[in-house]
Coordinates of C-alpha atoms and ligand atoms in Angstrom, one line a residue:
M1 CA 86.3 76.1 133.1
I2 CA 85.4 77.1 129.9
K3 CA 87.5 79.4 127.3
F4 CA 86.5 81.7 125.5
E5 CA 89.3 82.6 123.5
N6 CA 88.0 80.8 120.1
L7 CA 84.6 81.9 120.4
K8 CA 84.0 84.9 118.0
V9 CA 81.6 87.5 118.8
M10 CA 78.6 87.4 116.2
P11 CA 76.8 90.0 116.2
M12 CA 72.9 89.5 116.6
P13 CA 70.8 89.2 113.8
N14 CA 69.0 92.5 115.1
Q15 CA 72.7 94.4 115.0
I16 CA 72.9 93.8 111.0
N17 CA 69.5 95.2 110.4
K18 CA 70.0 98.4 112.3
D19 CA 73.4 99.4 110.9
R20 CA 72.3 98.4 107.3
S21 CA 71.2 101.4 104.9
L22 CA 67.7 101.3 104.3
E23 CA 65.7 103.8 101.3
I24 CA 62.7 105.3 102.2
I25 CA 60.6 106.7 99.3
F26 CA 57.8 109.1 99.4
P27 CA 56.3 109.4 95.9
K28 CA 54.6 112.5 94.0
L29 CA 51.3 111.4 94.3
S30 CA 49.9 114.7 92.0
H31 CA 47.4 115.4 94.7
F32 CA 47.9 119.1 96.1
R33 CA 47.3 118.2 99.2
M34 CA 49.3 114.9 99.2
D35 CA 52.7 116.8 97.4
S36 CA 52.4 119.2 99.9
G37 CA 53.1 117.2 102.9
L38 CA 55.9 115.5 100.7
I39 CA 57.1 119.5 100.8
G40 CA 56.1 119.9 104.0
L41 CA 58.1 117.3 105.6
Y42 CA 61.4 118.4 103.2
K43 CA 61.7 121.7 104.5
I44 CA 61.3 120.7 108.4
A45 CA 63.2 117.7 107.5
K46 CA 65.8 120.2 106.3
K47 CA 65.5 122.5 108.6
E48 CA 66.4 119.5 111.4
N49 CA 69.6 118.7 109.8
S50 CA 69.2 116.0 108.4
S51 CA 72.4 115.3 107.1
E52 CA 73.8 115.6 110.9
M53 CA 71.6 113.3 111.8
E54 CA 73.4 110.6 109.0
V55 CA 70.4 110.3 106.6
E56 CA 70.7 111.9 102.7
M57 CA 67.5 113.0 101.3
H58 CA 67.2 114.1 97.8
L59 CA 64.2 115.7 96.5
T60 CA 63.2 115.1 92.4
D61 CA 60.4 116.0 90.1
E62 CA 59.3 112.3 91.4
G63 CA 59.5 112.0 95.1
L64 CA 61.5 112.7 98.2
T65 CA 64.1 110.0 99.1
F66 CA 65.7 109.0 102.6
K67 CA 68.7 107.1 103.0
G68 CA 70.1 106.0 106.3
T69 CA 70.5 103.3 108.8
E70 CA 67.0 102.2 111.0
D71 CA 67.9 104.3 113.9
N72 CA 68.9 106.9 112.3
L73 CA 66.0 107.4 109.7
T74 CA 63.7 107.0 112.7
A75 CA 65.5 109.9 115.1
L76 CA 65.3 112.4 112.0
F77 CA 61.3 111.6 111.1
N78 CA 60.6 111.9 114.9
K79 CA 62.5 114.9 115.5
S80 CA 60.6 116.5 112.6
Y81 CA 57.1 115.3 113.9
E82 CA 58.2 117.2 117.0
A83 CA 59.2 119.9 114.8
L84 CA 56.4 119.8 112.5
L85 CA 53.6 119.7 115.9
D86 CA 55.5 123.0 117.8
Q87 CA 55.5 125.1 115.1
Y88 CA 52.1 124.1 113.5
Y89 CA 49.9 122.5 115.1
S90 CA 50.0 124.0 119.1
K91 CA 49.8 127.3 118.5
S92 CA 48.5 130.5 121.3
T93 CA 47.3 133.4 120.8
E94 CA 48.9 136.3 121.9
K95 CA 46.3 136.8 124.7
Q96 CA 46.9 133.3 125.7
K97 CA 50.9 133.9 125.5
Q98 CA 50.0 136.8 127.9
K99 CA 48.0 134.7 130.5
K100 CA 50.1 131.8 130.6
E101 CA 47.5 130.0 132.3
G102 CA 48.5 126.7 131.8
F103 CA 51.4 125.0 134.5
Y104 CA 52.8 122.0 135.4
Y105 CA 55.2 121.0 138.0
D106 CA 59.0 120.4 137.4
S107 CA 60.2 117.4 139.3
K108 CA 64.3 118.1 138.4
E109 CA 64.2 121.6 139.0
D110 CA 61.3 121.2 142.0
K111 CA 59.5 124.5 140.5
F112 CA 56.0 125.3 139.3
V113 CA 55.9 126.5 135.7
R114 CA 53.7 128.4 133.8
F115 CA 53.2 128.1 129.9
P116 CA 50.4 129.4 127.4
K117 CA 47.3 127.5 126.5
V118 CA 48.0 126.1 122.6
K119 CA 45.2 124.9 120.3
S120 CA 45.5 124.0 116.1
M121 CA 44.5 126.8 113.8
G122 CA 44.6 127.2 109.9
V123 CA 45.1 123.9 107.8
A124 CA 46.5 121.9 110.9
G125 CA 42.9 123.1 112.8
L126 CA 41.6 121.1 110.2
I127 CA 43.5 117.9 109.9
F128 CA 43.4 118.1 113.9
S129 CA 40.6 120.1 116.1
K130 CA 40.8 118.0 119.2
P131 CA 42.2 119.4 122.5
P132 CA 45.7 119.2 123.7
R133 CA 47.0 116.4 125.9
M134 CA 49.8 115.9 128.8
T135 CA 53.2 115.6 127.1
A136 CA 54.9 113.8 130.4
K137 CA 52.8 112.8 133.4
Q138 CA 50.1 113.9 135.3
V139 CA 48.8 113.5 139.1
K140 CA 44.9 113.1 139.8
Y141 CA 44.2 116.0 142.7
D142 CA 42.2 115.1 145.9
V143 CA 39.4 116.2 146.6
I144 CA 38.4 117.8 150.3
E145 CA 36.0 119.5 151.9
V146 CA 37.4 122.9 153.9
N147 CA 35.3 125.4 156.0
E148 CA 35.6 128.8 154.5
A149 CA 33.3 132.1 155.7
G150 CA 31.9 129.0 157.5
K151 CA 30.6 127.4 154.3
K152 CA 31.7 123.5 153.7
I153 CA 33.5 124.1 150.2
K154 CA 34.8 121.6 148.1
K155 CA 38.3 122.1 147.3
K156 CA 41.0 120.5 144.8
V157 CA 44.4 119.5 147.0
L158 CA 48.2 118.0 145.9
P159 CA 47.6 114.2 146.7
P160 CA 49.6 112.3 149.2
E161 CA 52.9 111.6 147.2
Y162 CA 53.1 115.5 146.5
S163 CA 52.0 116.5 149.7
H164 CA 54.5 117.7 151.1
L165 CA 54.4 120.9 147.9
Q166 CA 50.6 122.1 148.8
D167 CA 52.0 125.1 150.9
R168 CA 54.3 126.0 147.7
F169 CA 51.7 124.9 145.4
D170 CA 48.7 127.4 147.7
S171 CA 51.1 130.4 147.3
F172 CA 51.9 129.8 143.6
L173 CA 48.3 130.2 142.4
S174 CA 47.7 133.4 144.7
E175 CA 50.6 134.8 143.7
T176 CA 50.0 134.3 139.9
G177 CA 45.7 134.3 140.3
L178 CA 45.6 131.2 137.9
K179 CA 43.0 128.4 138.7
I180 CA 43.3 124.6 138.8
S181 CA 40.8 123.9 136.0
A182 CA 41.4 120.4 135.4
N183 CA 41.4 117.4 137.5
N184 CA 45.0 116.7 137.0
L185 CA 48.3 118.8 138.0
L186 CA 50.4 118.0 135.3
I187 CA 54.1 116.8 135.8
D188 CA 57.3 117.5 133.9
G189 CA 56.0 118.9 131.0
P190 CA 53.0 120.9 129.3
N191 CA 49.9 120.1 127.5
A192 CA 50.5 120.1 123.5
I193 CA 48.5 119.6 120.6
Q194 CA 50.0 115.7 119.8
P195 CA 48.2 113.6 116.5
Q196 CA 49.1 110.2 116.8
V197 CA 51.4 108.9 114.1
E198 CA 53.2 105.9 112.8
I199 CA 56.7 105.9 112.0
K200 CA 58.0 102.6 110.9
V201 CA 60.7 102.6 108.4
K202 CA 61.2 98.7 108.9
K203 CA 59.9 96.7 106.7
G204 CA 57.8 94.0 107.4
K205 CA 55.0 91.9 106.3
E206 CA 52.8 93.1 103.8
R207 CA 49.7 93.4 104.8
G208 CA 47.5 95.0 102.1
K209 CA 47.5 98.2 99.6
C210 CA 47.4 101.8 100.8
F211 CA 44.2 103.4 99.9
I212 CA 45.8 106.7 98.9
C213 CA 49.2 105.6 97.2
G214 CA 47.8 102.3 96.1
E215 CA 51.6 101.2 97.0
A216 CA 51.4 98.0 99.4
S217 CA 52.2 98.3 102.9
H218 CA 53.7 96.5 106.5
S219 CA 51.9 99.3 108.5
L220 CA 48.1 100.3 107.6
T221 CA 45.8 102.5 109.7
D222 CA 42.2 103.2 108.8
I223 CA 41.7 106.3 107.1
G224 CA 40.7 109.1 109.1
G225 CA 40.2 112.7 109.4
T226 CA 43.7 113.0 110.5
V227 CA 44.7 111.3 107.3
Y228 CA 42.2 113.0 104.9
P229 CA 40.1 115.3 106.6
M230 CA 37.2 117.2 104.9
I231 CA 36.4 113.3 103.2
T232 CA 33.2 113.9 103.2
G233 CA 30.4 115.7 101.0
S234 CA 33.5 115.8 98.0
S235 CA 33.6 112.3 96.4
G236 CA 35.9 113.9 93.5
V237 CA 38.6 114.4 96.2
L238 CA 37.8 111.0 98.2
S239 CA 38.8 109.0 94.8
F240 CA 41.5 109.9 93.4
N241 CA 42.8 106.8 93.6
S242 CA 40.8 103.3 92.5
N243 CA 43.8 101.2 93.0
G244 CA 43.6 101.2 96.9
G245 CA 42.0 98.5 98.9
S246 CA 38.9 98.4 101.4
P247 CA 37.7 99.0 104.0
E248 CA 40.1 102.1 103.1
K249 CA 43.2 101.9 104.4
V250 CA 46.6 103.9 104.7
C251 CA 50.2 103.0 105.0
W252 CA 52.1 104.8 107.5
K253 CA 54.2 107.1 104.9
C254 CA 50.6 108.7 103.6
G255 CA 49.7 108.8 107.4
F256 CA 53.1 110.7 108.2
I257 CA 52.9 113.3 105.5
G258 CA 49.7 114.1 105.7
K259 CA 50.6 115.6 109.3
F260 CA 52.7 118.0 107.3
V261 CA 50.1 119.6 105.2
P262 CA 49.7 122.4 106.5
V263 CA 53.8 124.0 106.8
N264 CA 52.9 124.4 102.7
G265 CA 49.2 126.2 102.8
F266 CA 48.7 129.4 103.2
Y267 CA 44.8 130.6 105.3
V268 CA 42.5 133.1 106.4
Y269 CA 39.7 132.4 109.4
N270 CA 36.5 134.8 109.6
N271 CA 32.7 134.4 109.6
E272 CA 33.3 130.2 111.3
S273 CA 34.7 129.6 107.8
Y274 CA 38.5 129.0 106.6
N275 CA 40.1 129.8 103.3
I276 CA 43.2 128.2 102.2
Y277 CA 45.5 128.4 99.4
F278 CA 47.6 125.8 98.7
S279 CA 50.5 126.4 95.6
Y280 CA 50.9 123.3 93.4
S281 CA 52.7 122.2 90.4
S282 CA 53.5 118.7 88.4
S283 CA 57.3 119.2 89.1
L284 CA 58.3 119.0 92.9
V285 CA 61.7 120.5 92.6
K286 CA 59.7 123.6 91.3
M287 CA 57.0 123.4 94.6
S288 CA 60.0 123.6 96.9
E289 CA 61.6 126.5 95.5
V290 CA 57.9 128.3 95.1
Y291 CA 57.8 127.3 98.6
D292 CA 60.9 129.1 99.7
D293 CA 59.6 132.4 97.3
F294 CA 56.4 132.5 99.3
Q295 CA 57.8 132.8 102.6
A296 CA 57.9 136.6 102.2
I297 CA 54.1 136.8 103.0
K298 CA 53.9 134.7 105.8
V299 CA 53.2 136.6 109.4
D300 CA 52.4 136.2 112.8
D301 CA 48.9 137.2 113.4
P302 CA 48.3 137.8 117.2
N303 CA 44.7 135.9 116.9
L304 CA 45.8 132.9 114.8
F305 CA 43.2 134.1 112.0
K306 CA 45.6 134.6 109.5
N307 CA 49.0 133.4 108.5
F308 CA 49.6 135.7 105.4
E309 CA 50.1 139.3 105.0
N310 CA 46.8 141.1 103.6
K311 CA 48.2 144.0 101.7
L312 CA 44.6 145.1 100.5
G313 CA 43.3 146.4 103.6
G314 CA 40.7 144.9 105.4
F315 CA 37.1 143.7 105.9
F316 CA 37.5 140.6 103.6
Q317 CA 35.1 137.8 104.1
R318 CA 34.2 135.6 100.5
P319 CA 35.9 133.3 99.0
F320 CA 36.6 135.3 95.5
E321 CA 37.5 138.5 97.3
Q322 CA 39.9 136.3 100.0
L323 CA 41.6 134.2 97.0
F324 CA 41.8 138.1 95.1
T325 CA 44.0 139.2 98.7
F326 CA 45.8 136.3 98.8
L327 CA 47.1 136.7 94.8
Y328 CA 47.8 140.4 95.1
S329 CA 49.8 140.1 98.8
L330 CA 51.8 137.3 96.7
Y331 CA 52.2 139.7 94.0
R332 CA 53.1 143.1 96.0
T333 CA 55.5 140.6 97.8
V334 CA 57.1 138.2 95.7
I335 CA 56.4 139.2 92.0
S336 CA 57.4 143.1 92.2
K337 CA 60.1 144.9 92.3
K338 CA 60.4 146.3 96.1
T339 CA 60.4 150.3 95.8
T340 CA 58.7 152.6 98.3
D341 CA 56.0 154.2 96.1
E342 CA 52.7 152.5 95.6
F343 CA 52.3 153.5 92.2
D344 CA 56.1 152.8 90.9
L345 CA 55.6 149.7 91.2
E346 CA 58.0 147.4 88.6
L347 CA 56.9 143.8 87.7
D348 CA 59.9 141.8 88.3
F349 CA 59.5 140.0 85.0
E350 CA 62.2 137.1 86.1
K351 CA 60.4 136.3 89.5
L352 CA 57.4 135.7 87.1
F353 CA 58.7 133.7 84.8
D354 CA 60.5 131.9 87.8
V355 CA 57.5 131.7 89.7
V356 CA 54.9 131.3 87.9
I357 CA 56.1 129.5 84.0
S358 CA 59.5 127.9 84.7
K359 CA 60.2 124.3 84.6
A360 CA 56.2 123.6 85.0
P361 CA 53.2 126.3 85.0
L362 CA 52.1 127.1 89.2
E363 CA 48.8 126.7 89.9
F364 CA 46.8 127.3 93.5
Y365 CA 44.0 125.4 95.2
T366 CA 41.7 127.0 97.0
I367 CA 39.6 125.3 99.6
N368 CA 36.6 127.0 100.8
T369 CA 35.4 125.4 104.4
T370 CA 32.6 126.0 106.3
A371 CA 31.4 125.5 109.9
L372 CA 28.9 122.1 110.5
G373 CA 28.8 122.7 114.6
D374 CA 32.3 121.5 115.5
T375 CA 34.4 120.5 112.8
Q376 CA 34.7 122.1 109.2
M377 CA 32.8 121.4 106.0
G378 CA 34.7 121.5 102.6
K379 CA 32.3 123.4 100.4
M380 CA 34.5 124.5 97.4
I381 CA 37.8 123.5 95.8
W382 CA 38.7 125.3 93.1
P383 CA 42.7 125.8 91.4
F384 CA 43.0 128.8 89.4
N385 CA 45.8 129.0 86.9
D386 CA 45.8 132.3 85.5
S387 CA 48.1 134.0 87.8
V388 CA 49.8 134.9 85.2
Y389 CA 47.1 137.2 83.5
L390 CA 46.3 138.4 87.4
F391 CA 49.5 139.6 88.6
R392 CA 50.1 141.3 85.1
L393 CA 46.3 143.1 85.6
F394 CA 47.7 144.2 88.6
N395 CA 50.8 145.7 87.3
H396 CA 48.9 147.2 84.9
I397 CA 46.3 149.1 86.7
E398 CA 48.9 150.3 89.2
K399 CA 50.9 151.6 86.4
N400 CA 48.0 153.7 85.4
Q401 CA 47.7 155.1 89.3
I402 CA 44.8 153.2 90.0
S403 CA 44.9 152.4 94.2
L404 CA 43.4 148.6 94.5
K405 CA 43.4 149.0 98.0
E406 CA 41.2 152.2 97.1
V407 CA 39.1 150.1 94.6
M408 CA 38.2 147.6 96.8
E409 CA 37.3 149.9 100.0
G410 CA 35.1 151.3 96.7
L411 CA 33.0 148.1 96.4
I412 CA 31.9 147.9 100.1
D413 CA 28.1 148.2 100.2
Y414 CA 28.1 150.2 103.7
D415 CA 24.5 150.4 103.2
Q416 CA 23.8 146.6 103.7
P417 CA 22.5 146.5 107.4
K418 CA 24.4 142.9 107.8
N419 CA 27.9 143.1 108.1
E420 CA 28.3 139.5 106.2
N421 CA 26.5 141.2 103.2
K422 CA 29.0 144.6 102.5
T423 CA 31.2 142.5 100.7
M424 CA 29.1 140.6 98.7
M425 CA 28.8 142.6 95.3
R426 CA 32.6 142.9 95.9
N427 CA 33.1 139.1 96.0
V428 CA 31.0 138.8 92.9
V429 CA 33.8 141.5 91.5
C430 CA 36.5 139.4 92.5
E431 CA 35.2 136.3 91.2
R432 CA 34.2 137.8 87.6
I433 CA 38.0 139.2 87.3
L434 CA 39.5 136.0 88.2
K435 CA 37.5 134.5 86.1
K436 CA 38.7 136.9 83.4
S437 CA 34.6 138.2 82.5
S438 CA 33.4 141.7 82.3
I439 CA 32.4 143.5 85.7
V440 CA 31.1 146.8 84.5
E441 CA 27.2 146.0 84.6
L442 CA 27.8 144.9 88.3
I443 CA 30.5 148.1 88.5
E444 CA 27.5 150.6 87.5
Q445 CA 24.9 148.7 89.9
H446 CA 27.1 149.6 92.7
A447 CA 28.0 153.0 92.2
F448 CA 24.4 154.1 91.4
H449 CA 23.3 152.2 94.7
V450 CA 25.6 153.5 96.8
N451 CA 24.6 157.2 95.2
K452 CA 20.9 156.8 95.7
S453 CA 20.2 159.3 98.9
K454 CA 23.7 160.2 99.1
K455 CA 27.1 160.9 97.9
Q456 CA 29.9 158.8 97.5
Y457 CA 33.6 158.3 95.9
I458 CA 33.6 156.3 93.2
K459 CA 36.5 157.5 91.2
P460 CA 38.9 154.2 91.7
I461 CA 36.0 152.4 90.5
H462 CA 35.6 154.5 87.8
D463 CA 39.2 154.6 86.6
F464 CA 39.8 150.6 87.3
V465 CA 36.6 149.1 85.6
I466 CA 37.4 151.2 82.2
E467 CA 40.8 149.8 82.1
Y468 CA 39.9 146.6 83.5
E469 CA 37.0 145.9 80.4
K470 CA 40.0 147.4 77.7
I471 CA 42.5 145.3 78.7
L472 CA 39.6 142.3 78.3
K473 CA 38.7 143.3 75.1
D474 CA 42.3 143.6 73.9
G475 CA 43.3 141.9 71.1
N476 CA 39.6 141.2 70.3
D477 CA 38.0 143.7 69.1
K478 CA 39.9 147.7 69.1
L479 CA 36.7 149.2 68.3
D480 CA 35.3 148.2 71.5
Q481 CA 38.1 149.9 73.1
A482 CA 36.6 153.5 70.9
I483 CA 33.1 152.5 72.4
I484 CA 34.3 152.4 76.0
D485 CA 36.1 156.0 75.1
T486 CA 33.0 157.3 73.2
A487 CA 30.7 156.6 76.5
V488 CA 32.9 157.3 79.6
S489 CA 33.4 161.1 77.1
L490 CA 29.8 161.3 77.1
G491 CA 29.1 160.6 80.1
K492 CA 31.4 163.2 81.6
T493 CA 29.6 165.6 79.7
I494 CA 26.5 165.0 80.8
G495 CA 27.7 164.6 84.4
F496 CA 29.8 168.5 84.4
S497 CA 26.4 169.9 82.9
V498 CA 23.9 168.4 85.0
A499 CA 25.6 168.9 88.2
S500 CA 24.9 172.7 88.5
A501 CA 21.6 171.6 89.3
G502 CA 22.6 169.9 92.1
R503 CA 19.8 167.2 93.4
K504 CA 17.7 167.6 90.0
G505 CA 20.3 167.3 87.7
K506 CA 20.9 163.9 89.7
G507 CA 17.4 163.3 89.2
D508 CA 18.1 163.8 85.5
L509 CA 20.8 161.5 85.9
F510 CA 18.8 158.3 87.4
R511 CA 16.1 158.8 84.8
L512 CA 19.1 158.4 81.9
R513 CA 19.5 155.8 84.3
K514 CA 16.3 154.5 83.4
T515 CA 16.2 154.2 80.0
R516 CA 16.2 150.9 78.6
K517 CA 16.2 151.1 74.9
P518 CA 18.5 153.2 72.6
E519 CA 16.4 155.6 71.2
D520 CA 15.0 156.6 74.8
F521 CA 18.6 157.1 75.8
L522 CA 19.2 159.6 72.8
N523 CA 15.8 161.4 73.5
E524 CA 16.8 161.9 77.2
I525 CA 19.8 163.0 76.0
N526 CA 18.7 165.6 73.7
R527 CA 16.9 166.7 76.9
I528 CA 19.6 167.3 78.9
Q529 CA 21.5 168.8 76.1
I530 CA 18.0 171.1 75.4
K531 CA 18.1 171.8 79.6
Y532 CA 21.3 172.3 80.3
G533 CA 22.9 173.7 77.1
A534 CA 25.5 170.8 76.8
L535 CA 27.3 169.6 73.9
V536 CA 26.8 166.3 73.2
T537 CA 29.7 164.6 71.1
A538 CA 29.8 164.4 67.8
D539 CA 31.3 160.8 68.3
L540 CA 28.3 159.2 69.2
Y541 CA 26.2 159.6 66.0
G542 CA 29.3 159.1 64.2
N543 CA 29.5 155.3 65.4
G544 CA 25.7 155.1 65.4
Q545 CA 25.9 151.7 64.6
E546 CA 28.2 150.1 67.2
F547 CA 26.1 152.5 69.5
E548 CA 23.1 150.4 68.9
T549 CA 24.8 147.1 68.8
N550 CA 27.0 147.5 72.2
F551 CA 23.9 149.7 74.0
Q552 CA 23.9 147.9 77.1
E553 CA 27.4 148.3 77.6
F554 CA 27.6 151.7 76.3
K555 CA 25.3 153.3 78.3
Q556 CA 26.9 151.7 81.3
F557 CA 30.0 153.0 81.1
C558 CA 28.6 156.5 79.9
M559 CA 26.4 156.3 83.3
I560 CA 29.8 155.6 85.7
A561 CA 31.4 158.3 83.6
A562 CA 28.6 161.1 84.7
L563 CA 28.2 160.0 87.6
N564 CA 31.7 160.5 89.1
T565 CA 31.9 163.5 86.8
F566 CA 28.6 164.8 88.8
N567 CA 30.1 163.6 92.3
A568 CA 33.1 165.7 91.7
K569 CA 31.9 168.5 90.3
S570 CA 28.8 168.9 92.5
Q571 CA 30.9 168.7 95.6
N572 CA 30.5 172.1 96.6
Ligands
ZN1 ZN1 50.5 105.6 101.2

């Protein structure tokens, strides 16, 4: 008989490794996309209660660090990944939730369970658009021929091992009105969107360098759409790390955080195209704080066409007008103090400083994609970093009792037969505002275009263009602001005088608008003066030189003001 008394129980080598604390660092990669994934992982892992799972988690500007045993780290990463898929990938529209068209057999509870169909939308949809797969298991239906109303038809029935359920299955189908649409019956779990991911916290033999982060790694996979979508067509995005190996392989960490990108993204979908926004900063801590602030504009859209609240009305479809509404929603919800009066919003300067300036500047990355067959292709990537200017502009405009919502409505061209063309002009106007350039020429064109054969209210865009152009010129030249005032005042006088003549008066306005040279313009004004007895302001003659050098702009302001006054006075 062998005695065991003196035998020491040695831990197995595997056990030693498993109990040792590991440190996994996801470094900041200074790319809006990958850093968004990093913030996404941080936010979700935090919600999953990393400390309860005995993992220490720490975010600094340099990166995100996890400390724990191999098992605990793996468990936290798996749990976070499940939560991510559930919250961002397997989404159902309101209709799908109501219909609950999917079903599976629950073997433990011994019953059939309905569930809503799922799809991935938004940023998640761009990363992974494949159909849902089973989460547990499934069995193939048998196909038999049955006689129904004298005809032989094929019918899917449960396979022999489940045939004892057939009667209950038939009544489940007839009670719910559901149809068998697949070749298999799901068992013990619904379908879900499940992009594959590698979680390999334990270090092993190095296999090469990662194409994205440049680190040597023991676990590399081929780069693909789910790691780096929109890889085609925008080489600038592709080649931000030149230390990567070839052919392009990525480490498990980059592949993993790449799936968490949707968490930090906002999106809106229409006309088969996506507009997507990521906030980005050179400080990760700041990105994390901004993420929390920006949650306030998130909404659950019943159709999953967007994930933020639009505070500017409807019909926004093109990239710049969409970005404009996105930033306006942030301004109203996050950057201003809450009041009930639309025009009495106080800019919250402390918040503005926190969000946009403190620690490191905040930028927004805008991505516009368009459908190419079944996939979406990146069309434009554009960083926007002038949000301080824009938020202050919004505030200034609304403090002057001008409703931006009405301005945006006033820029729709309802005369365009095709829907997608109705906001073409508005998109260009928004682009110019975002890029701090003049819009008076466009507004003048639009105002006369929409008033050609009918009367359309232009007061909001009239008020807006005057305030906006004055802000643009502020600091450059006070004289320009005076010129705007003179032009507007002259326009008002003219509009007022010709209003009583109705259509004839409108004809005179269009004639005045047609003049190309300063002297022709003045001649036409003289004619109107004589015809209608208008009193043209003496300022015009006093500012003769400025009038000539700024003639085009002067005329544009004058015409907008004239048309606006004409519309108001000729109402009855
Ligand atoms: Zn990597």
